[in-house]
Coordinates of C-alpha atoms in Angstrom, one line a residue:
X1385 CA -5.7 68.2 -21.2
X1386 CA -8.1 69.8 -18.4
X1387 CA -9.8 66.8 -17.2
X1388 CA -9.8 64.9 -20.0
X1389 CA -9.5 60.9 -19.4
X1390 CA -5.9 60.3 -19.5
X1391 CA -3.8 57.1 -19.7
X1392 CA -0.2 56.8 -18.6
X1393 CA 1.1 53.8 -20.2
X1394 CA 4.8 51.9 -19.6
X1395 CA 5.0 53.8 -16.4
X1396 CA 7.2 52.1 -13.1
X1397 CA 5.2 53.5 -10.7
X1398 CA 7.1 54.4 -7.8
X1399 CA 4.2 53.8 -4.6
X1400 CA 4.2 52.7 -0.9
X1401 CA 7.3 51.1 -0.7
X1402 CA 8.1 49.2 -4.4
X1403 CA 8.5 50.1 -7.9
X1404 CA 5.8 48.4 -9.9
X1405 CA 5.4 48.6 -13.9
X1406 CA 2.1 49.2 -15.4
X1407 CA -0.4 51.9 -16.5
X1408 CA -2.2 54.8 -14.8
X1409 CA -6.1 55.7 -15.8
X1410 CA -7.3 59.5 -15.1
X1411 CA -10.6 60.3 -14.7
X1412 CA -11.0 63.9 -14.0
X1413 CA -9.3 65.3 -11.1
X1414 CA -9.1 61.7 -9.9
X1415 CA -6.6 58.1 -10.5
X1416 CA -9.8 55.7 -11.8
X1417 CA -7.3 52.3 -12.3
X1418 CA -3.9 51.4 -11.2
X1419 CA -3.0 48.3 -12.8
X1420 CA -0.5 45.9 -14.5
X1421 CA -1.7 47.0 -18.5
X1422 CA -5.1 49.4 -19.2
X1423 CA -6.2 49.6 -22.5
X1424 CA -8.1 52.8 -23.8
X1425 CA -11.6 52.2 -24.3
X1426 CA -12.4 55.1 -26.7
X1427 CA -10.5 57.3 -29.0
X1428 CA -11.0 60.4 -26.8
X1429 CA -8.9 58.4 -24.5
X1430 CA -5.0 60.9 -23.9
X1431 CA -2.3 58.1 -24.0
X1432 CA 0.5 59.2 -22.6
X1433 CA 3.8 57.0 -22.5
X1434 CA 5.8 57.5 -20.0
X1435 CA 8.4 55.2 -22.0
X1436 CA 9.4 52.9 -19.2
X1437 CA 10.2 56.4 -16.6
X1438 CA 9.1 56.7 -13.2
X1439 CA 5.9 57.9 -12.0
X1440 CA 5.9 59.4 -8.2
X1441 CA 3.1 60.6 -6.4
X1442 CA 3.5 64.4 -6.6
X1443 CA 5.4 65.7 -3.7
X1444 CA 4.0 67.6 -0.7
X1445 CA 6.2 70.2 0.5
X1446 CA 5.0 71.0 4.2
X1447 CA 7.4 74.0 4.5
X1448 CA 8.0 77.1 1.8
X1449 CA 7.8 80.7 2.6
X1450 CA 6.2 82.1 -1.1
X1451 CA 7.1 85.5 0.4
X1452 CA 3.5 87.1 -0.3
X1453 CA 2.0 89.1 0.8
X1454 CA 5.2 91.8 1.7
X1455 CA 7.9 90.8 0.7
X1456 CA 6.9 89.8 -2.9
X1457 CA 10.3 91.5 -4.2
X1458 CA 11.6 87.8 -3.3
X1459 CA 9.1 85.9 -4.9
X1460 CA 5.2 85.0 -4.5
X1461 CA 3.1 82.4 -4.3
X1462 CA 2.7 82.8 -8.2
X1463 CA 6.3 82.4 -9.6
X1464 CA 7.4 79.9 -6.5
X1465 CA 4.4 78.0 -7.4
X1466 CA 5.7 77.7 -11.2
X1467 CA 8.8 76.3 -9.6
X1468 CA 7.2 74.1 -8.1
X1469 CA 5.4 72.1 -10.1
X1470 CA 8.4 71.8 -12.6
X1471 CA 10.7 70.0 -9.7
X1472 CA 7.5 67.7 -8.9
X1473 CA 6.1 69.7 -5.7
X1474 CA 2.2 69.6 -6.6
X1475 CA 1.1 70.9 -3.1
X1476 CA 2.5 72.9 -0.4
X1477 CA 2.4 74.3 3.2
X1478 CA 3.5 78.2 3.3
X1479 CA 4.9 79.7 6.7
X1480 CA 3.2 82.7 8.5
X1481 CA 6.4 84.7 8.5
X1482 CA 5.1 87.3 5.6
X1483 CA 4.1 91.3 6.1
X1484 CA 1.2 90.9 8.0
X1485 CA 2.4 87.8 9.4
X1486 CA -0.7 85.2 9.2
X1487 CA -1.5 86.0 12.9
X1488 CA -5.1 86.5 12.9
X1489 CA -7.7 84.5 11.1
X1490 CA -8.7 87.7 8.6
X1491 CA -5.2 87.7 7.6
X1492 CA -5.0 83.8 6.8
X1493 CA -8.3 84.0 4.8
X1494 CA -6.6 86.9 2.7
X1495 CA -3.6 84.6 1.8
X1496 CA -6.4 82.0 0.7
X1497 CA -8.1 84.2 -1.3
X1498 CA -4.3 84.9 -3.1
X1499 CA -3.4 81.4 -3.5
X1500 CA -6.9 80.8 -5.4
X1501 CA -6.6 83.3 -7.7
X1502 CA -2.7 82.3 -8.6
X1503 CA -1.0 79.4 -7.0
X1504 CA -0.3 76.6 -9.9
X1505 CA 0.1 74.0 -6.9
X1506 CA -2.0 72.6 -4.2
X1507 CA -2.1 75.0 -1.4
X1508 CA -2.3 75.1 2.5
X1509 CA -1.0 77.8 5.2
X1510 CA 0.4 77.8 8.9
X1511 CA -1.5 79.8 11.2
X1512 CA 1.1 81.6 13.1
X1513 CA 1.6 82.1 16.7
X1514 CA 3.0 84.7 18.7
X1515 CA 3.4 85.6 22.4
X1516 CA 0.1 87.3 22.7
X1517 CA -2.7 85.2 19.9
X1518 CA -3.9 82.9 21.7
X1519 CA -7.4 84.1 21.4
X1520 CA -6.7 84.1 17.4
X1521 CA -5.3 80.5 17.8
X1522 CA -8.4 79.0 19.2
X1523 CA -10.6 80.7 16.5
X1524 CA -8.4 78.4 13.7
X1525 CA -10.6 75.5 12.3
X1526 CA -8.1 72.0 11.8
X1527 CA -9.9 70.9 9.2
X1528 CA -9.3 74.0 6.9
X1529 CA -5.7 74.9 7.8
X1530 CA -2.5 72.7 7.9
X1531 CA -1.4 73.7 11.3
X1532 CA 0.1 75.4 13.9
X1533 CA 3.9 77.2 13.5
X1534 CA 6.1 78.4 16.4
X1535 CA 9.3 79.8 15.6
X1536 CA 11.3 79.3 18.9
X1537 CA 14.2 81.1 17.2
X1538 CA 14.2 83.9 15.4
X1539 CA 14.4 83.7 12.1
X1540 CA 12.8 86.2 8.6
X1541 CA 10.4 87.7 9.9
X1542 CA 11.0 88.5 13.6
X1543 CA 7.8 85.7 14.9
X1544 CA 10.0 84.8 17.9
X1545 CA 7.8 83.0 20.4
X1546 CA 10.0 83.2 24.2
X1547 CA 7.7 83.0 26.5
X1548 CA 7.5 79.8 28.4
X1549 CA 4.2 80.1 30.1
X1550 CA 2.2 81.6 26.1
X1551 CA 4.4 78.0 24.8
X1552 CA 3.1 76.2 27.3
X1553 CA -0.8 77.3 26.8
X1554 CA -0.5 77.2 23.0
X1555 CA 0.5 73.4 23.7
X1556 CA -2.2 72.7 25.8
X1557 CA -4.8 74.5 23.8
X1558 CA -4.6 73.1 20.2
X1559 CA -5.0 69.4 18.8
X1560 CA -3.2 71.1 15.4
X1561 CA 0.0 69.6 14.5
X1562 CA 2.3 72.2 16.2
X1563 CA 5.5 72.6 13.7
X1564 CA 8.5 74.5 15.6
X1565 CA 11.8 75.9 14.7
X1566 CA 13.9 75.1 17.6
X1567 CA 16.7 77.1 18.3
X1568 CA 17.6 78.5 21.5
X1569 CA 17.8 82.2 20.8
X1570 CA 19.9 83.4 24.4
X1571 CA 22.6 80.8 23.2
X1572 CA 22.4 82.2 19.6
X1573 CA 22.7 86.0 20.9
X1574 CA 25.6 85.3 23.3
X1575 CA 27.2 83.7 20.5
X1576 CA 26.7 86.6 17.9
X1577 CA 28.0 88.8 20.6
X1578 CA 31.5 86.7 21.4
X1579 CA 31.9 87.2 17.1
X1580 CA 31.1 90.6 16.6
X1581 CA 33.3 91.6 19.6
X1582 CA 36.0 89.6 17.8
X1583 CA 35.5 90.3 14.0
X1584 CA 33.0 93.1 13.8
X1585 CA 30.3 93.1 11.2
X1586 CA 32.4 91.2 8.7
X1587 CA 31.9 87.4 10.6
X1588 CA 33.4 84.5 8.1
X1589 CA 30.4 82.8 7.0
X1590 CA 32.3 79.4 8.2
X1591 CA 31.3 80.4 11.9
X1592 CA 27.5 80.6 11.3
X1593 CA 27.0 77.1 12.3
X1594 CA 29.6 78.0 15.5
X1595 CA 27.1 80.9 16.8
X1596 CA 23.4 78.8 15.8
X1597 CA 25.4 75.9 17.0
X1598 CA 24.4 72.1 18.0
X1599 CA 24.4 73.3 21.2
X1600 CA 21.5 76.0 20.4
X1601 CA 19.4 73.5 18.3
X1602 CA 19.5 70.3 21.2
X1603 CA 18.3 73.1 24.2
X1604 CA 15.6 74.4 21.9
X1605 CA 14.1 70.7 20.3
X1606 CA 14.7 69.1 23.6
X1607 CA 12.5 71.3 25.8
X1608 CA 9.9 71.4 23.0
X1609 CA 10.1 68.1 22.9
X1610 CA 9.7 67.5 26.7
X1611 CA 6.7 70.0 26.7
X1612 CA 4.9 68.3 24.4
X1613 CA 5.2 65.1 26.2
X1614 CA 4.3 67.1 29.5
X1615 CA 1.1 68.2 27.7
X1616 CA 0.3 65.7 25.2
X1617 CA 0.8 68.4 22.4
X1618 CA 1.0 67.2 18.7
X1619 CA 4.8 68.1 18.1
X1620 CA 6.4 68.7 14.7
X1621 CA 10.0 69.7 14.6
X1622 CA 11.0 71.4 11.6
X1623 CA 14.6 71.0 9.5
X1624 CA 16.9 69.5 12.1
X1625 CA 20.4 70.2 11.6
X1626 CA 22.6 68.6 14.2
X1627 CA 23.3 64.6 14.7
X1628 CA 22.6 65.2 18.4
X1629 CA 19.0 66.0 18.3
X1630 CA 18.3 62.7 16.2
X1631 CA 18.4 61.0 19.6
X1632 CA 15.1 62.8 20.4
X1633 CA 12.8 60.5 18.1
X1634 CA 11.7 56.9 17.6
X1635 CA 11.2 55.2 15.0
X1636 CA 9.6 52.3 17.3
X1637 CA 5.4 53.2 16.1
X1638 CA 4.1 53.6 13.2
X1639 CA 4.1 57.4 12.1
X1640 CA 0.5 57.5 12.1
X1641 CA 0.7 57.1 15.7
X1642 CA 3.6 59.2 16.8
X1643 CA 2.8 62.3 18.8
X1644 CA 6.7 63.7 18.3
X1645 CA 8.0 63.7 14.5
X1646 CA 10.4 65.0 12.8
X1647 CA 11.4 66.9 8.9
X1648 CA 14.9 67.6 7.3
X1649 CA 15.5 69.7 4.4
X1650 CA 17.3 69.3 1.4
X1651 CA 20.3 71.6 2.0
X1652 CA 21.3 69.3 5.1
X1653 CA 21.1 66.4 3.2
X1654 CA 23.3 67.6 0.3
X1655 CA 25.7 70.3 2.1
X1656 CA 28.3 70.6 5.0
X1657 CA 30.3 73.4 6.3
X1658 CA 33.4 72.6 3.9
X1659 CA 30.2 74.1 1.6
X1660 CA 30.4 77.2 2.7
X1661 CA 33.8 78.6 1.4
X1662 CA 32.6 77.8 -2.1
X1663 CA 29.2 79.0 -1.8
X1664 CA 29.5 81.6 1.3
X1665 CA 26.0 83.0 2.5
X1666 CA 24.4 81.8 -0.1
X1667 CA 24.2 78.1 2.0
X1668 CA 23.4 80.2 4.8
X1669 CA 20.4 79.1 6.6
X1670 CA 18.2 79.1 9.8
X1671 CA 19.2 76.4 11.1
X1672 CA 22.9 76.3 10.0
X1673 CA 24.6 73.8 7.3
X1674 CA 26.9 71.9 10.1
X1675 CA 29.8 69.3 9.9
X1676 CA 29.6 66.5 7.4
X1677 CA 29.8 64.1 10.5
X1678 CA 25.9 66.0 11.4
X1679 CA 24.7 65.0 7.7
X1680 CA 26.0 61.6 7.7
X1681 CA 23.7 61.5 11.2
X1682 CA 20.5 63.1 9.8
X1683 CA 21.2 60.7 6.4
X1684 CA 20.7 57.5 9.1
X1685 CA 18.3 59.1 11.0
X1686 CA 16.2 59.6 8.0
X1687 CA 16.5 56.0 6.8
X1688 CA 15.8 54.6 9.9
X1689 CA 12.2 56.9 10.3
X1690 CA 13.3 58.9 13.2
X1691 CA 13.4 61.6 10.7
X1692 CA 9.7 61.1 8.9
X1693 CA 9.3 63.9 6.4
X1694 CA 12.0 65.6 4.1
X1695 CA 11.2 68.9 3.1
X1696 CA 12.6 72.3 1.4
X1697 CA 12.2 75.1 3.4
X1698 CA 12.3 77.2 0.1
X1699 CA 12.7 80.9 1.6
X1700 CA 14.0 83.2 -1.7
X1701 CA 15.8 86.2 -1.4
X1702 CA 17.3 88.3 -3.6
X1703 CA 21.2 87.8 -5.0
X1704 CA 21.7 91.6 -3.9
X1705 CA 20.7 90.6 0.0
X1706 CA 22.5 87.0 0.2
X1707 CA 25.2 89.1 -1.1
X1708 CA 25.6 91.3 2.0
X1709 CA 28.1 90.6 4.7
X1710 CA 27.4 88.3 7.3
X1711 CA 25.7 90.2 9.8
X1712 CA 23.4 92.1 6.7
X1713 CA 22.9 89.0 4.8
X1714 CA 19.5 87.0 5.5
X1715 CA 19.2 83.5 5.8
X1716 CA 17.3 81.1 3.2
X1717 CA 17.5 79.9 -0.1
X1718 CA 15.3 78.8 -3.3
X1719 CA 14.7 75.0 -3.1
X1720 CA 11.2 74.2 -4.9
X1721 CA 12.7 73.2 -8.4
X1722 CA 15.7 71.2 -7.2
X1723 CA 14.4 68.6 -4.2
X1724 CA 12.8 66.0 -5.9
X1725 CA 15.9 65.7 -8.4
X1726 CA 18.6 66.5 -5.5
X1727 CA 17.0 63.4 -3.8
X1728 CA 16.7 61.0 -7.4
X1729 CA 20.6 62.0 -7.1
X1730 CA 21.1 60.9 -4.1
X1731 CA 19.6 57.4 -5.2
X1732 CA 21.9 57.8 -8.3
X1733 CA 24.9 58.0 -5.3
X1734 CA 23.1 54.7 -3.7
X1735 CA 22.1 56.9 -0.4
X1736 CA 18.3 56.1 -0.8
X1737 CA 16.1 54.1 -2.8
X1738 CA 13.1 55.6 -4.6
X1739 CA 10.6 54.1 -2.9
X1740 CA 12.0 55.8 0.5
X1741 CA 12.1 59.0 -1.1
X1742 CA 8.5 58.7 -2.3
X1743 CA 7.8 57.6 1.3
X1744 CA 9.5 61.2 2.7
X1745 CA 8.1 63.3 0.1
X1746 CA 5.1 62.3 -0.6
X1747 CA 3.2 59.8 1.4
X1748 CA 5.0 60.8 5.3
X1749 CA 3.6 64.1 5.0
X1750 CA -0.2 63.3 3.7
X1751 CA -0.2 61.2 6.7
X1752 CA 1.7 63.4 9.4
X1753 CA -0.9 66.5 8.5
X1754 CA -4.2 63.9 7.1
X1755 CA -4.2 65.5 3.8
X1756 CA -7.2 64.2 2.3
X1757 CA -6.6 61.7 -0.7
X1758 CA -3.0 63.1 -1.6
X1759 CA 0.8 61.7 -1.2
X1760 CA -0.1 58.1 -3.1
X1761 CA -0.9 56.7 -6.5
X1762 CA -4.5 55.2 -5.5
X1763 CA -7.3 54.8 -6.8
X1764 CA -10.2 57.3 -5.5
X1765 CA -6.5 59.9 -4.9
X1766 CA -6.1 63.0 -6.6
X1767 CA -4.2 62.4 -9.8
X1768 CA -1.3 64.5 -8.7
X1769 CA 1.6 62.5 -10.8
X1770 CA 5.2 63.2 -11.8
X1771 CA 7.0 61.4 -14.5
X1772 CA 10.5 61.3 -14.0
X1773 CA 13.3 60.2 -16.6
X1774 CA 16.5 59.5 -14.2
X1775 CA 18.5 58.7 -16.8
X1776 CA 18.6 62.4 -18.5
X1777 CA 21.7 65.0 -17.3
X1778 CA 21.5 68.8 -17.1
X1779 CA 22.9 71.4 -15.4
X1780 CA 21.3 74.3 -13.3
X1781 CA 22.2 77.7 -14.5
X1782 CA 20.0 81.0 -14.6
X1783 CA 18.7 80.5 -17.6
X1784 CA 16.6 77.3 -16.4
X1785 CA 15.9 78.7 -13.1
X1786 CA 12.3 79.4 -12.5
X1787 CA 12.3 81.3 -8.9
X1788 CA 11.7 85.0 -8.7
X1789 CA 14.9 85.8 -6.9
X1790 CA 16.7 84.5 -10.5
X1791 CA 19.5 82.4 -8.3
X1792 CA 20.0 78.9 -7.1
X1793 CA 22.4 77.2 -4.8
X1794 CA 22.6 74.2 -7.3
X1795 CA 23.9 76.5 -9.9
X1796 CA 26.3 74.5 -12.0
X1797 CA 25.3 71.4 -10.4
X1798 CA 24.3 68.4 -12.7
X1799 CA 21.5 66.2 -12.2
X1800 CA 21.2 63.2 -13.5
X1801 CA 17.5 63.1 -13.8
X1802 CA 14.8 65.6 -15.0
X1803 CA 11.1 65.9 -14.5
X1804 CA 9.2 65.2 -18.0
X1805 CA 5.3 65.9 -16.7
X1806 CA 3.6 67.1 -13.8
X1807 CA 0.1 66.5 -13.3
X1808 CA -2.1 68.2 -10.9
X1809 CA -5.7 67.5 -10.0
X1810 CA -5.7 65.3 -13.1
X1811 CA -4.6 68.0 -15.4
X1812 CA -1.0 68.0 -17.3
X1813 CA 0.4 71.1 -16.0
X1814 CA 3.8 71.1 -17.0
X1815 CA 5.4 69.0 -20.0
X1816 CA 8.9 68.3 -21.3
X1817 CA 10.6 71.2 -19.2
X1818 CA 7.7 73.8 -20.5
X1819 CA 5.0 75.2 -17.7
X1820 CA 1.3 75.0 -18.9
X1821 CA -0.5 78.1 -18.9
X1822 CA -3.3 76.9 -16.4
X1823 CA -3.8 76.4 -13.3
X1824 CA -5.3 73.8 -11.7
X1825 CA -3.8 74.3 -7.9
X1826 CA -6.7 73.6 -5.6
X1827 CA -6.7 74.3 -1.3
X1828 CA -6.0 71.0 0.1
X1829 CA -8.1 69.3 2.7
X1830 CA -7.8 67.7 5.6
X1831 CA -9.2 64.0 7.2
X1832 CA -9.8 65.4 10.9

């Protein structure tokens, strides 16, 4: 179905802020006609009947780590790709944190060059920054790249940025979106220290969220936060994890207009620390899973637009590294295949209405990074679509899971709902739980 002129028929089309039921006409890579009822106008016309499902604009994922190049024993930008587009993610943002980190600008046109030969979604990259780039920084064009990423706490990959004064000039220097991972890293390191002095290697995983505490996420997303005010810096914090640093964002202007904004990820949304003597290290990520009293914080936040994008963070690893002690053990987990339907659940739960996820995952992020004619079901948009049937159970075990790694934290988690058909770029690329063999991904593009 590449490029043919396809029609989605019986469709409730799930768009900027209401469900509404009609058809869908593709043109090429394009939406031609949104409307109440479209009727095919020649026999070479695709009907397609979505049968009275849900059609979302595709989601935009604005933080994955693909793992490539490196460290492509954990996945790539191929397989994680795949996963993708069957849980609804048409496009995505990938972190720097890789082997060569995406430093310089040679080394971001490389991971370019990969994506276009082999990525089955819509692709963009974070330039990364370090203590000593800035001259590589300032050679990044906006209008080709996504944006800027800091880690202000270590994390895979060792890209810790601590030096105030390098923080402050990257701030001052850029008019990309600076995203940031905010945790305070002396707090983090005195904490480790009090643990392993009392327990050795062998930490519970319950105290994870005790040594990267509240404490060292508020320090770190605060003074980003007042820096960027200082300097005028476009600020994006990444995944927050703690109730407390919700108080650091409005929701009083229009998102369009903010200057400070704000992304949480699936795994706080859906798990606590009661998680993690179930599910040990594999819930353990940078930032920690807190207290159910932190979720039930972001969960507000987020429906109030303080919080303006949710996101994945999908960083694989294998089951042999999660499976390491606590000290061994990295931190990060698969997400791509699950979010959209971990989110429909949480509808199904009465936590969020479609609409608002639709609004988090799809539309919240075109805006926050101006990705050109994506995150909506317009016409002149990109036809990147994703029929939904949230009325069809199944369970998550290996043999349905897509990543490379082979593992999930959902495993044996039901979901109410299932993806039926992805399409990407105006081609069908995945259709009744079976991936396409084509690929239509395509290096997104910016309105700056």
């Amino acid at each position: 179905m590449q490029h043919k002129t396809i029609l989605i028929k019986n469709a409730k089309i799930v768009n900027e802020g209401k469900v509404t039921e009609g058809d869908i006409l593709i043109e090429g890579e394009y939406i031609k006609e949104v409307s109440d009822s479209i009727s095919a106008k020649s026999a070479d016309v695709v009907v397609i009947d979505a049968e009275g499902n849900y059609v979302f604009p595709g989601v935009i994922d604005d933080q994955v780590h693909f793992r490539e190049p490196g460290l492509t024993h954990k996945g790539n930008i191929e397989s994680e790709s795949r996963a993708a587009i069957a849980g609804g993610i048409t496009s995505f943002i990938e972190m720097p944190n890789t082997n060569p980190q995406t430093t310089t600008v040679e080394k971001l046109e490389e991971k370019f060059e990969i994506a276009s030969k082999t990525s089955y979604a819509n692709y963009s990259f974070m330039f990364g920054g370090t203590n000593d780039n800035l001259d590589e920084i300032l050679k990044v064009d906006p209008k080709t790249v996504a944006g800027l990423k800091l880690f202000l706490g270590s994390s895979t990959g060792n890209m810790l940025v601590d030096d105030p004064k390098v923080i402050e000039n990257i701030f001052k220097s850029t008019d990309m979106v600076i995203s940031v991972h905010c945790e305070d890293e002396a707090t983090i390191r005195e904490n480790l220290k009090e643990h392993i002095d009392e327990f050795g290697e062998d930490i519970p995983i319950e105290k994870h969220p005790i040594i990267r505490s509240e404490e060292a996420c508020y320090l770190s997303s605060s003074k980003a936060i007042e820096l960027a005010k200082k300097t005028g810096a476009r600020l994006h914090v990444f995944h927050l994890s703690t109730g407390k640093e919700t108080s650091l964002f409005s929701n009083k202007i229009p998102l369009k207009d903010k200057k400070i904004t704000a992304e949480v990820c699936i795994h706080h949304l859906w798990f606590s620390d009661e998680d993690y003597e179930k599910k040990g290290t594999h819930i353990k990520w940078n930032p920690a899973v807190k207290t159910a009293k932190d979720r039930d914080q972001l969960w507000k936040a987020l429906l109030d637009d303080r919080i303006d994008v949710i996101a994945t963070d999908h960083a694989p690893h294998t089951l042999e590294e999660k499976n390491n002690n606590y000290t061994k053990a990295p931190s990060g987990g698969p997400l791509v295949q699950h979010a959209l339907v971990a989110m429909i659940e949480m509808f199904h739960k009465e936590k969020i209405s479609l609409p608002k996820i639709a609004q988090k995952m799809a539309h919240n992020p075109a805006i926050l990074f101006q990705v050109e004619k994506r995150g909506y079901i317009k016409q002149g948009y990109f036809a990147d679509l994703v029929i939904v049937d949230i009325n069809n159970p199944w369970t998550v075990n290996k043999d349905n899971i897509l990543y490379k790694c082979g593992w999930s934290p959902f495993e044996g988690t039901t979901f109410k709902s299932r993806i039926t058909h992805t399409f990407l770029n105006g081609t069908l690329v995945y259709n009744n739980f079976k991936i396409l063999d084509v690929k239509a991904g395509k290096r997104l593009t910016f309105n700056r």
